[in-house]
Amino acid sequence: MRISPRVDRIPLSRTLALDARAKELAAAGRDIVNLTAGEPDFDSPAVVREAAKACVDGARVKYTPAPGRLALRQAVAGYLTRTRGVPFEASQVTVCHSGKHALSGALLALSAEGDDVLILEPAWVSYVEQVRFAGATPVGVPPRADMGPDFDALEAAVTSKSVGLMINSPNNPSGYVYTRDELARLADFAQRHDLWILADEIYGRLTYELEPYGSPVACGDDARARTVIVDGASKTYAMTGYRIGFVAGPPEVANAVARLHSQLTGAPNAISQEAYEAALLAEPAEVESMVAAFRARRDHILARLADIGLRTPHAGGAFYAFPDIRDVYPTGDSDRFCEALLEAEGLAIVPGSAFGVDGHVRLSYACSMEVLDDGLDRLGRFVAALG
Ligand code: PLP
């Protein structure tokens, strides 16, 4: 049967493909450590599990309105008001099946054939494909050496075809968290070139420094009017399998995404909506413990990578480290490095090339300290053997 070229062009996600290879080796009896995970290794908080069960037992598993249940949209608006420091209303929020679904809905609503969309690299694997699927052209903008935004590169990349800018802070894969000054400069850049900003803030709750992470919506009225936030429950509440997230921004954008989804997918399932609402209203204590565990692992992995001799940009959030391999592997070919590491030491990690930045590799620390140490021992041996 013929697959439409629009879909046929879409490759399987590189991170999923790597994960599959690691599982294949493990199934064949190899001792494998897998540090490719993109999800918290914690269970979701008790309040979430109870709310999900109560929804089923209360026979409330029915269709909900296209933008999501009003009570959840209000809870999201309250959460955004608390965490982003500017007021939000339910009319600005459309609930989606996940952060990924929210991103694709926003991109389909905001970009069209002939448009360029600037993507600050390193960038999560799905951005490029989602922009292409929306008919627009992705334009990757390389980062500074510390993985922060390179403003000269941005100015060089923008053209009259550019309509928007995608940013992701805290960043997957580097853990970089934009400073307030950088956010203000990005907002100013967007204003000067009349761009929308799609801010993927899915890791916003997972930051490990004293200053809370910032959002472009807090950079003044103009920035607020041109910013669309994507966030969700997956990382903050360890709810990856619930598949629930949202788009929040100007009401006309939230409405457009709801109309689109009303035809394509319908609203997300009722169980996850009630479970997410419970999490947002309760701010469960488990989140604090999870953040504390991630912070301890972050400190540990950065220290050990330095001992191994790998320079690693400071990672202030998310649960990834993104060391530079070029000092020990001069070609910087991250695909080859990861393949050789998997074959020689049984350690699975993700090449930076998957995120548009070769010469680096991504290690996830969403795993126990024991597994992390086992993985880092293997990496250390591999690097030592490179001579
Ligand atoms: N954005 C980034 C940067 C991510 O890393 C992920 C998941 O790995 C998502 C969005 C989507 O998360 P989900 O679809 O589970 O809500």
Short mmCIF file of C-alpha atoms and ligand atoms in Angstrom, two decimals:
data_model
loop_
_atom_site.label_atom_id
_atom_site.label_comp_id
_atom_site.label_asym_id
_atom_site.label_seq_id
_atom_site.Cartn_x
_atom_site.Cartn_y
_atom_site.Cartn_z
CA MET A 1 0.00 0.00 0.00
CA ARG A 2 1.32 3.48 -0.79
CA ILE A 3 2.20 5.59 2.23
CA SER A 4 1.69 9.30 1.65
CA PRO A 5 5.01 11.10 1.05
CA ARG A 6 4.13 13.46 3.89
CA VAL A 7 4.24 10.59 6.37
CA ASP A 8 6.78 8.46 4.53
CA ARG A 9 9.38 11.20 5.04
CA ILE A 10 9.10 10.91 8.83
CA PRO A 11 11.91 8.78 10.33
CA LEU A 12 11.51 6.81 13.55
CA SER A 13 12.81 8.86 16.45
CA ARG A 14 16.61 8.31 16.79
CA THR A 15 16.38 7.98 20.55
CA LEU A 16 13.74 5.26 20.24
CA ALA A 17 15.86 3.45 17.65
CA LEU A 18 18.87 3.46 20.00
CA ASP A 19 16.80 2.28 22.88
CA ALA A 20 15.56 -0.59 20.67
CA ARG A 21 19.16 -1.59 19.80
CA ALA A 22 20.15 -1.60 23.50
CA LYS A 23 17.12 -3.78 24.33
CA GLU A 24 17.97 -6.14 21.47
CA LEU A 25 21.50 -6.62 22.87
CA ALA A 26 20.12 -7.13 26.38
CA ALA A 27 17.65 -9.72 25.06
CA ALA A 28 20.58 -11.51 23.42
CA GLY A 29 22.16 -11.88 26.85
CA ARG A 30 24.55 -8.86 26.89
CA ASP A 31 24.95 -6.97 30.15
CA ILE A 32 23.68 -3.51 29.12
CA VAL A 33 23.41 -0.23 31.02
CA ASN A 34 20.90 2.05 29.36
CA LEU A 35 21.33 5.78 30.03
CA THR A 36 19.08 6.90 27.17
CA ALA A 37 15.89 7.29 29.26
CA GLY A 38 13.81 10.42 28.76
CA GLU A 39 11.50 9.79 31.68
CA PRO A 40 11.74 10.06 35.47
CA ASP A 41 12.47 6.73 37.16
CA PHE A 42 9.99 7.62 39.94
CA ASP A 43 6.36 6.58 40.24
CA SER A 44 3.73 9.30 39.93
CA PRO A 45 2.61 10.85 43.26
CA ALA A 46 -0.06 9.08 45.36
CA VAL A 47 -2.60 11.86 44.76
CA VAL A 48 -2.32 11.24 41.00
CA ARG A 49 -2.90 7.50 41.28
CA GLU A 50 -5.86 8.03 43.61
CA ALA A 51 -7.47 10.59 41.32
CA ALA A 52 -7.09 8.27 38.33
CA LYS A 53 -8.76 5.42 40.20
CA ALA A 54 -11.54 7.71 41.49
CA CYS A 55 -12.27 8.86 37.92
CA VAL A 56 -12.71 5.26 36.76
CA ASP A 57 -14.69 4.21 39.83
CA GLY A 58 -16.89 7.31 39.64
CA ALA A 59 -17.88 6.42 36.07
CA ARG A 60 -16.58 9.75 34.77
CA VAL A 61 -14.63 8.29 31.85
CA LYS A 62 -16.58 10.14 29.15
CA TYR A 63 -15.87 12.58 26.33
CA THR A 64 -14.75 16.01 27.54
CA PRO A 65 -14.86 19.40 25.74
CA ALA A 66 -12.31 19.86 22.91
CA PRO A 67 -9.99 22.21 24.89
CA GLY A 68 -10.18 19.92 27.95
CA ARG A 69 -12.24 20.03 31.16
CA LEU A 70 -12.76 23.57 32.41
CA ALA A 71 -11.62 22.62 35.93
CA LEU A 72 -8.30 21.36 34.56
CA ARG A 73 -7.83 24.44 32.36
CA GLN A 74 -8.42 26.59 35.43
CA ALA A 75 -5.93 24.52 37.44
CA VAL A 76 -3.35 24.93 34.64
CA ALA A 77 -3.99 28.70 34.55
CA GLY A 78 -3.48 28.84 38.33
CA TYR A 79 -0.26 26.81 38.05
CA LEU A 80 1.08 29.11 35.32
CA THR A 81 0.16 32.21 37.31
CA ARG A 82 2.06 30.81 40.33
CA THR A 83 5.10 29.55 38.49
CA ARG A 84 5.54 32.10 35.66
CA GLY A 85 4.68 35.16 37.71
CA VAL A 86 2.11 36.62 35.30
CA PRO A 87 -1.67 36.07 35.32
CA PHE A 88 -3.17 33.36 33.11
CA GLU A 89 -6.81 32.48 32.49
CA ALA A 90 -8.48 29.23 31.44
CA SER A 91 -9.35 30.75 28.04
CA GLN A 92 -5.61 30.76 27.24
CA VAL A 93 -5.20 27.03 27.84
CA THR A 94 -5.91 24.01 25.65
CA VAL A 95 -5.26 20.63 27.19
CA CYS A 96 -3.48 18.16 24.87
CA HIS A 97 -2.62 14.46 24.83
CA SER A 98 1.00 15.18 25.85
CA GLY A 99 3.72 17.78 25.53
CA LYS A 100 4.55 16.28 22.15
CA HIS A 101 0.95 16.62 21.00
CA ALA A 102 0.85 20.19 22.33
CA LEU A 103 3.99 21.06 20.34
CA SER A 104 2.62 19.61 17.11
CA GLY A 105 -0.74 21.36 17.62
CA ALA A 106 0.98 24.70 18.22
CA LEU A 107 3.27 24.28 15.20
CA LEU A 108 0.38 23.31 12.91
CA ALA A 109 -1.54 26.34 14.15
CA LEU A 110 1.34 28.81 13.82
CA SER A 111 3.36 27.86 10.75
CA ALA A 112 2.59 27.31 7.09
CA GLU A 113 4.11 26.37 3.74
CA GLY A 114 7.00 28.73 2.88
CA ASP A 115 7.67 29.77 6.49
CA ASP A 116 10.99 29.33 8.28
CA VAL A 117 11.01 28.36 11.95
CA LEU A 118 14.19 29.08 13.92
CA ILE A 119 15.15 26.33 16.35
CA LEU A 120 17.73 27.01 19.03
CA GLU A 121 20.08 24.03 19.17
CA PRO A 122 20.72 21.64 20.73
CA ALA A 123 17.10 20.74 20.13
CA TRP A 124 14.90 17.83 21.04
CA VAL A 125 14.70 15.25 18.25
CA SER A 126 11.03 15.83 17.36
CA TYR A 127 11.15 19.59 16.67
CA VAL A 128 12.62 19.34 13.19
CA GLU A 129 10.17 16.66 12.03
CA GLN A 130 7.19 18.46 13.53
CA VAL A 131 8.11 21.74 11.82
CA ARG A 132 8.52 19.89 8.49
CA PHE A 133 5.19 18.12 8.95
CA ALA A 134 3.55 21.53 9.46
CA GLY A 135 4.88 22.45 6.00
CA ALA A 136 7.50 24.92 7.22
CA THR A 137 11.30 24.76 7.06
CA PRO A 138 13.27 24.16 10.25
CA VAL A 139 16.35 26.40 10.60
CA GLY A 140 18.72 25.17 13.30
CA VAL A 141 20.68 27.84 15.16
CA PRO A 142 23.94 26.52 16.70
CA PRO A 143 24.58 27.28 20.38
CA ARG A 144 27.54 28.82 22.21
CA ALA A 145 30.08 26.38 23.65
CA ASP A 146 28.23 26.42 27.00
CA MET A 147 24.98 25.52 25.13
CA GLY A 148 23.40 28.93 25.74
CA PRO A 149 21.82 30.92 22.90
CA ASP A 150 24.28 32.45 20.42
CA PHE A 151 22.79 35.81 19.51
CA ASP A 152 25.14 36.39 16.57
CA ALA A 153 24.10 33.04 15.10
CA LEU A 154 20.45 33.99 15.62
CA GLU A 155 20.87 37.29 13.79
CA ALA A 156 22.63 35.44 10.97
CA ALA A 157 19.84 32.86 10.67
CA VAL A 158 16.78 35.12 10.64
CA THR A 159 15.29 36.09 7.26
CA SER A 160 12.09 37.66 5.98
CA LYS A 161 10.64 34.12 5.84
CA SER A 162 11.15 33.52 9.57
CA VAL A 163 7.87 33.40 11.49
CA GLY A 164 8.82 31.88 14.81
CA LEU A 165 11.45 30.78 17.28
CA MET A 166 11.46 27.52 19.26
CA ILE A 167 13.23 27.48 22.59
CA ASN A 168 13.56 24.83 25.27
CA SER A 169 14.71 25.73 28.76
CA PRO A 170 15.66 23.76 30.80
CA ASN A 171 17.09 22.10 27.76
CA ASN A 172 16.98 18.56 26.52
CA PRO A 173 19.76 17.40 25.86
CA SER A 174 22.14 19.85 27.57
CA GLY A 175 20.36 20.74 30.82
CA TYR A 176 21.14 24.41 30.05
CA VAL A 177 18.76 26.89 31.71
CA TYR A 178 18.43 30.30 30.03
CA THR A 179 19.19 33.25 32.30
CA ARG A 180 16.70 36.07 32.70
CA ASP A 181 18.98 38.30 30.67
CA GLU A 182 19.07 35.77 27.82
CA LEU A 183 15.29 35.44 27.89
CA ALA A 184 14.93 39.22 27.73
CA ARG A 185 17.32 39.33 24.75
CA LEU A 186 15.39 36.54 23.01
CA ALA A 187 12.14 38.43 23.61
CA ASP A 188 13.70 41.56 22.16
CA PHE A 189 14.95 39.58 19.15
CA ALA A 190 11.45 38.16 18.59
CA GLN A 191 9.91 41.62 18.80
CA ARG A 192 12.40 43.16 16.34
CA HIS A 193 11.76 40.40 13.80
CA ASP A 194 8.07 39.95 14.61
CA LEU A 195 8.33 36.26 15.52
CA TRP A 196 6.20 34.09 17.75
CA ILE A 197 8.09 32.23 20.49
CA LEU A 198 7.23 28.61 21.15
CA ALA A 199 8.62 27.97 24.63
CA ASP A 200 8.90 24.28 25.52
CA GLU A 201 8.95 24.43 29.32
CA ILE A 202 8.32 20.76 29.96
CA TYR A 203 11.35 20.56 32.33
CA GLY A 204 10.52 23.88 34.03
CA ARG A 205 9.98 22.34 37.45
CA LEU A 206 13.25 20.41 37.32
CA THR A 207 15.86 23.06 38.08
CA TYR A 208 18.66 22.74 40.60
CA GLU A 209 19.92 26.26 41.22
CA LEU A 210 18.70 28.91 43.63
CA GLU A 211 17.00 31.08 41.02
CA PRO A 212 13.75 29.59 39.67
CA TYR A 213 13.73 29.13 35.90
CA GLY A 214 12.32 31.95 33.83
CA SER A 215 9.86 32.11 30.97
CA PRO A 216 9.65 34.65 28.14
CA VAL A 217 6.09 35.48 29.29
CA ALA A 218 7.67 37.31 32.23
CA CYS A 219 9.66 39.60 29.87
CA GLY A 220 6.96 42.25 29.40
CA ASP A 221 3.63 42.62 27.63
CA ASP A 222 4.99 42.30 24.11
CA ALA A 223 6.82 39.05 24.91
CA ARG A 224 3.75 37.71 26.66
CA ALA A 225 1.57 38.41 23.62
CA ARG A 226 3.89 36.54 21.25
CA THR A 227 4.75 33.53 23.45
CA VAL A 228 3.06 30.13 23.44
CA ILE A 229 4.06 27.82 26.29
CA VAL A 230 4.08 24.05 26.02
CA ASP A 231 4.24 22.08 29.26
CA GLY A 232 2.74 18.95 30.74
CA ALA A 233 2.66 16.35 33.45
CA SER A 234 5.24 13.89 32.10
CA LYS A 235 8.41 15.18 33.73
CA THR A 236 7.13 17.34 36.62
CA TYR A 237 4.84 14.67 38.08
CA ALA A 238 6.52 11.56 36.63
CA MET A 239 3.34 10.95 34.59
CA THR A 240 4.84 9.98 31.21
CA GLY A 241 2.37 7.17 30.54
CA TYR A 242 -0.66 9.31 31.34
CA ARG A 243 0.02 11.32 28.17
CA ILE A 244 -1.20 14.74 29.20
CA GLY A 245 0.05 18.27 28.54
CA PHE A 246 -1.10 21.67 27.35
CA VAL A 247 -0.63 24.70 25.14
CA ALA A 248 -1.00 28.12 26.81
CA GLY A 249 -0.82 31.52 25.14
CA PRO A 250 -3.01 34.08 23.44
CA PRO A 251 -6.64 32.81 23.48
CA GLU A 252 -6.80 32.75 19.66
CA VAL A 253 -3.89 30.28 19.59
CA ALA A 254 -5.42 28.10 22.32
CA ASN A 255 -8.70 28.14 20.37
CA ALA A 256 -7.02 27.26 17.09
CA VAL A 257 -5.28 24.26 18.69
CA ALA A 258 -8.57 23.12 20.26
CA ARG A 259 -10.37 23.35 16.89
CA LEU A 260 -7.58 21.41 15.21
CA HIS A 261 -7.61 18.70 17.86
CA SER A 262 -11.43 18.54 17.84
CA GLN A 263 -11.10 17.19 14.30
CA LEU A 264 -7.86 15.22 14.59
CA THR A 265 -7.83 13.55 17.98
CA GLY A 266 -10.58 14.83 20.26
CA ALA A 267 -9.78 15.87 23.83
CA PRO A 268 -7.37 13.81 25.96
CA ASN A 269 -8.70 10.95 28.04
CA ALA A 270 -10.77 11.86 31.09
CA ILE A 271 -8.68 9.80 33.53
CA SER A 272 -5.44 11.64 32.81
CA GLN A 273 -7.22 14.99 32.95
CA GLU A 274 -8.51 14.31 36.46
CA ALA A 275 -5.16 12.91 37.57
CA TYR A 276 -3.27 15.96 36.25
CA GLU A 277 -5.72 18.34 37.88
CA ALA A 278 -5.19 16.60 41.22
CA ALA A 279 -1.42 16.98 40.88
CA LEU A 280 -1.64 20.67 39.97
CA LEU A 281 -3.94 21.44 42.90
CA ALA A 282 -2.03 19.39 45.48
CA GLU A 283 1.60 20.22 44.51
CA PRO A 284 2.53 16.83 46.03
CA ALA A 285 5.55 16.52 48.32
CA GLU A 286 6.90 13.74 46.11
CA VAL A 287 7.89 16.38 43.53
CA GLU A 288 10.28 18.04 45.99
CA SER A 289 11.92 14.69 46.82
CA MET A 290 12.25 13.87 43.14
CA VAL A 291 13.88 17.25 42.44
CA ALA A 292 16.25 16.72 45.40
CA ALA A 293 17.25 13.28 44.06
CA PHE A 294 17.84 14.68 40.56
CA ARG A 295 19.94 17.51 42.02
CA ALA A 296 22.17 15.04 43.90
CA ARG A 297 22.59 12.92 40.76
CA ARG A 298 23.30 16.03 38.67
CA ASP A 299 26.11 17.03 41.07
CA HIS A 300 27.45 13.49 41.00
CA ILE A 301 27.42 13.04 37.21
CA LEU A 302 29.06 16.41 36.53
CA ALA A 303 31.84 15.63 39.02
CA ARG A 304 32.44 12.15 37.62
CA LEU A 305 32.44 13.31 33.99
CA ALA A 306 35.11 15.85 34.91
CA ASP A 307 37.16 13.05 36.52
CA ILE A 308 36.83 11.01 33.32
CA GLY A 309 38.29 13.97 31.45
CA LEU A 310 35.18 15.13 29.61
CA ARG A 311 34.31 18.82 29.54
CA THR A 312 30.60 19.17 30.25
CA PRO A 313 28.50 22.34 29.97
CA HIS A 314 26.90 23.24 33.28
CA ALA A 315 23.51 21.54 33.52
CA GLY A 316 21.13 23.56 35.69
CA GLY A 317 17.97 21.58 34.97
CA ALA A 318 16.23 18.62 33.30
CA PHE A 319 17.93 15.22 33.87
CA TYR A 320 20.65 15.08 31.23
CA ALA A 321 24.36 15.83 30.92
CA PHE A 322 25.85 16.64 27.52
CA PRO A 323 29.64 16.18 27.65
CA ASP A 324 31.95 17.23 24.85
CA ILE A 325 33.81 14.17 23.48
CA ARG A 326 36.23 15.98 21.18
CA ASP A 327 39.14 16.08 23.67
CA VAL A 328 39.18 12.29 23.81
CA TYR A 329 37.69 11.50 20.39
CA PRO A 330 39.08 14.06 17.97
CA THR A 331 36.73 13.36 15.04
CA GLY A 332 33.84 14.27 17.35
CA ASP A 333 31.65 11.79 15.45
CA SER A 334 29.06 11.17 18.16
CA ASP A 335 27.24 8.39 16.24
CA ARG A 336 30.42 6.34 15.93
CA PHE A 337 31.37 7.08 19.54
CA CYS A 338 27.99 5.81 20.82
CA GLU A 339 28.01 2.72 18.58
CA ALA A 340 31.54 1.79 19.70
CA LEU A 341 30.67 2.43 23.36
CA LEU A 342 27.61 0.19 23.15
CA GLU A 343 29.52 -2.63 21.48
CA ALA A 344 32.65 -2.39 23.69
CA GLU A 345 31.20 -1.61 27.11
CA GLY A 346 27.47 -2.25 26.79
CA LEU A 347 26.60 1.36 27.64
CA ALA A 348 23.78 3.01 25.67
CA ILE A 349 23.76 6.82 25.44
CA VAL A 350 22.52 9.19 22.73
CA PRO A 351 24.74 10.94 20.13
CA GLY A 352 24.59 14.73 20.09
CA SER A 353 24.03 14.59 16.33
CA ALA A 354 20.43 13.55 17.09
CA PHE A 355 19.98 17.03 18.62
CA GLY A 356 21.80 18.91 15.87
CA VAL A 357 25.07 19.26 17.85
CA ASP A 358 27.76 16.72 17.02
CA GLY A 359 30.86 16.37 19.21
CA HIS A 360 28.71 15.78 22.30
CA VAL A 361 26.77 12.85 23.77
CA ARG A 362 23.74 12.80 26.05
CA LEU A 363 23.61 10.82 29.27
CA SER A 364 20.36 10.64 31.21
CA TYR A 365 20.50 10.49 35.00
CA ALA A 366 16.89 9.41 35.34
CA CYS A 367 18.10 6.22 37.00
CA SER A 368 19.41 5.07 40.38
CA MET A 369 22.87 6.16 41.60
CA GLU A 370 24.00 2.51 41.27
CA VAL A 371 23.02 2.31 37.61
CA LEU A 372 24.50 5.76 37.00
CA ASP A 373 27.80 4.75 38.57
CA ASP A 374 27.88 1.50 36.62
CA GLY A 375 27.32 3.49 33.41
CA LEU A 376 29.98 6.06 34.31
CA ASP A 377 32.50 3.27 35.16
CA ARG A 378 31.92 1.85 31.68
CA LEU A 379 32.30 5.26 30.06
CA GLY A 380 35.51 5.84 32.05
CA ARG A 381 36.96 2.51 30.87
CA PHE A 382 36.01 3.25 27.27
CA VAL A 383 37.60 6.71 27.35
CA ALA A 384 40.76 5.37 29.05
CA ALA A 385 41.09 2.71 26.32
CA LEU A 386 40.92 5.43 23.64
CA GLY A 387 44.36 6.39 24.97
N1 PLP B 1 9.77 18.44 24.99
C1 PLP B 1 10.94 17.91 25.34
C2 PLP B 1 12.16 18.76 25.27
C3 PLP B 1 11.03 16.57 25.76
O1 PLP B 1 12.22 16.06 26.12
C4 PLP B 1 9.86 15.80 25.80
C5 PLP B 1 9.92 14.37 26.17
O2 PLP B 1 10.94 13.74 26.22
C6 PLP B 1 8.65 16.41 25.43
C7 PLP B 1 8.65 17.73 25.04
C8 PLP B 1 7.34 15.69 25.41
O3 PLP B 1 6.94 15.10 26.57
P1 PLP B 1 5.54 14.37 26.61
O4 PLP B 1 5.07 14.14 25.24
O5 PLP B 1 5.78 13.11 27.36
O6 PLP B 1 4.63 15.28 27.38
#
